[in-house]
């Protein structure tokens, strides 16, 4: 999307809050130094956050020879945020304070055949109700609920345009949820949620360009470019899982052949195992989680079949990640989601070697490849961050000054 | 790279000059409306451009009921810019006025075996001398020379890190050129030059996200993201030519297998022709340009071999461009460089169909695929634009005010 001055102010507002969350208490001078923004801009943004009670004044620090400097900190109890991770096999919900600490969790299983929109909505509603009750938070204090659903979503209309695993098409998910949940709702997908979680709290913090590779049932790449989430023109950037690495290769669930996901998604890995050793005890035919867990145990025990499956998977994964390194030239590639977590450091070590064999030397030399350092569910955290961003954006709109230009052809919103 | 407030000011300066070049004469009010910047910011930026004599005041227009508005226009004769396109088989140089109109051209052939750095430097020196003489421009009026060289370049040091076709490694190209050329020099590569040309003057003007696909001897993708060139952390983003579409496929000149370039670069297309019809009269074994020209004529004449070669090439090209559409979700994909120009609209029409078969429906619906509308050499134009950007950046640095913050840990340059 084209960046406007308004986008820049929004990005600055996020950046200041990120810094305060990361380093509370802090002074306006420190914030100016850390963000490169002027002290005047910092003062305005801090004022907005204080008005909203997202942060509070917490005293003064001495500055060498100068006036004491006022300190601000996150007002952790200033509100609550909820993140919802709707996945193929579960709905996971977490409630956070404004420092993004988890106060309550709830999980519901989504069994095969229970994936009608109404069924999923009832799982979400139950789990959201549960975390609010557990945390003992007043409803009025919930600033928003971020909802992540796999596949392609239209944020503006709150529609799940296409969720391949459930064959959902044009499901008006936010409309359905609004019937049961009274808080402001924000819809997006797990690629973008986990990318934003890394940008705010994980391995992409303070980095300009980062690629967050999600390895789960579906696979994809959340893109942080110029220190901001890259959405593309219709919020569907990052569909790395459906880029081709084997022309005319395996059939993918998207209907095309040879996609990255057909080899490195959980079902792709299961297919590789089945092709290699159809009777393997590692294989739990209807259970991706159990199969990947068995593979991870097998790798630790030096089971030759498990090692071979991971090696074959890494061959595709290394090629696909090398493509991302060559295209984006990022500072860091972060491996996220449950398959990456289950296979852990041994996977990452093999991936690093495989990427180094395939990527060009110059971008390779500039890129780190790491496992996500976020200890909780990054998709819940990222979804809650979307709710936080939404709350900040609505402040910005309330405080917006009317334009001073006397524009004739202006179509942009007032800034 | 991380965006700083300074990057934003630089981007705003470019945007204002782009608008003035596109729509001279224009008023500050129109500029504010077109860019979304405040009138105060516009006034500052216009003042800088006036001081530099890049633009001039050209009178007033009536505004309905208000004060007459001052008009500004590009000062075409305020300086000259030179763009140098060093390609595998030629050096092409153009001299431009500040409206980026071509005033003079020179071309030198680079014959096989003449590709030592010193030989290429002497071609560049001769051609630069020729355009300055032809245009009758005083040396002092040349604001800068942008130089594009294939492969990976380090802009900061002016080094050609790796040029695959000539097997150049760590060639200090700007140092060599500085011995012969007294104007400020700016080094980059053709992917980025053609992307910037499209952003300033072509199909990416006013677009947020665009991918400029270069189809020549080498292939790659220049990336315009958030209305600015995406360079990546070490200026090597966009190496789409070296992403894998056929695992274990054709050997590429980069040493890897199955890269996009091995199928859709000029030599890849020649190999497809040779495999299909080794004795074809279309094939000029040592001459890529002649072979591609013969193929283009063959397509127009419905020659079955030519049609089959283009169809096979489009199969790979469509897959590779669909990957870009799925990853970036751009508003427009622009086909540029000499192979795209030679094969023209018939190629683009087939590519559109092939991409539609491979890309996901949502990003596909948002993407146009067009041939570059730039009538001259986009790499020369883009290289000259780098020189223009360089001249603007040096203004910004001279006019920079000292920081008002009393920063302790600040490492960013003063802004």
CSV table of C-alpha atoms in Angstrom, one decimal, chain A residues 15 21 68 70 173 234 243 280 309 345:
chain,number,residue,atom,x,y,z
A,15,UNK,CA,7.0,2.4,17.9
A,21,UNK,CA,6.5,-1.8,26.8
A,68,UNK,CA,14.9,15.7,36.6
A,70,UNK,CA,9.7,12.5,34.0
A,173,UNK,CA,-16.8,-14.3,10.5
A,234,UNK,CA,-5.3,-6.7,-0.7
A,243,UNK,CA,5.0,-20.7,-4.3
A,280,UNK,CA,6.2,-46.7,10.5
A,309,UNK,CA,12.1,-37.6,7.0
A,345,UNK,CA,16.8,-26.5,17.3
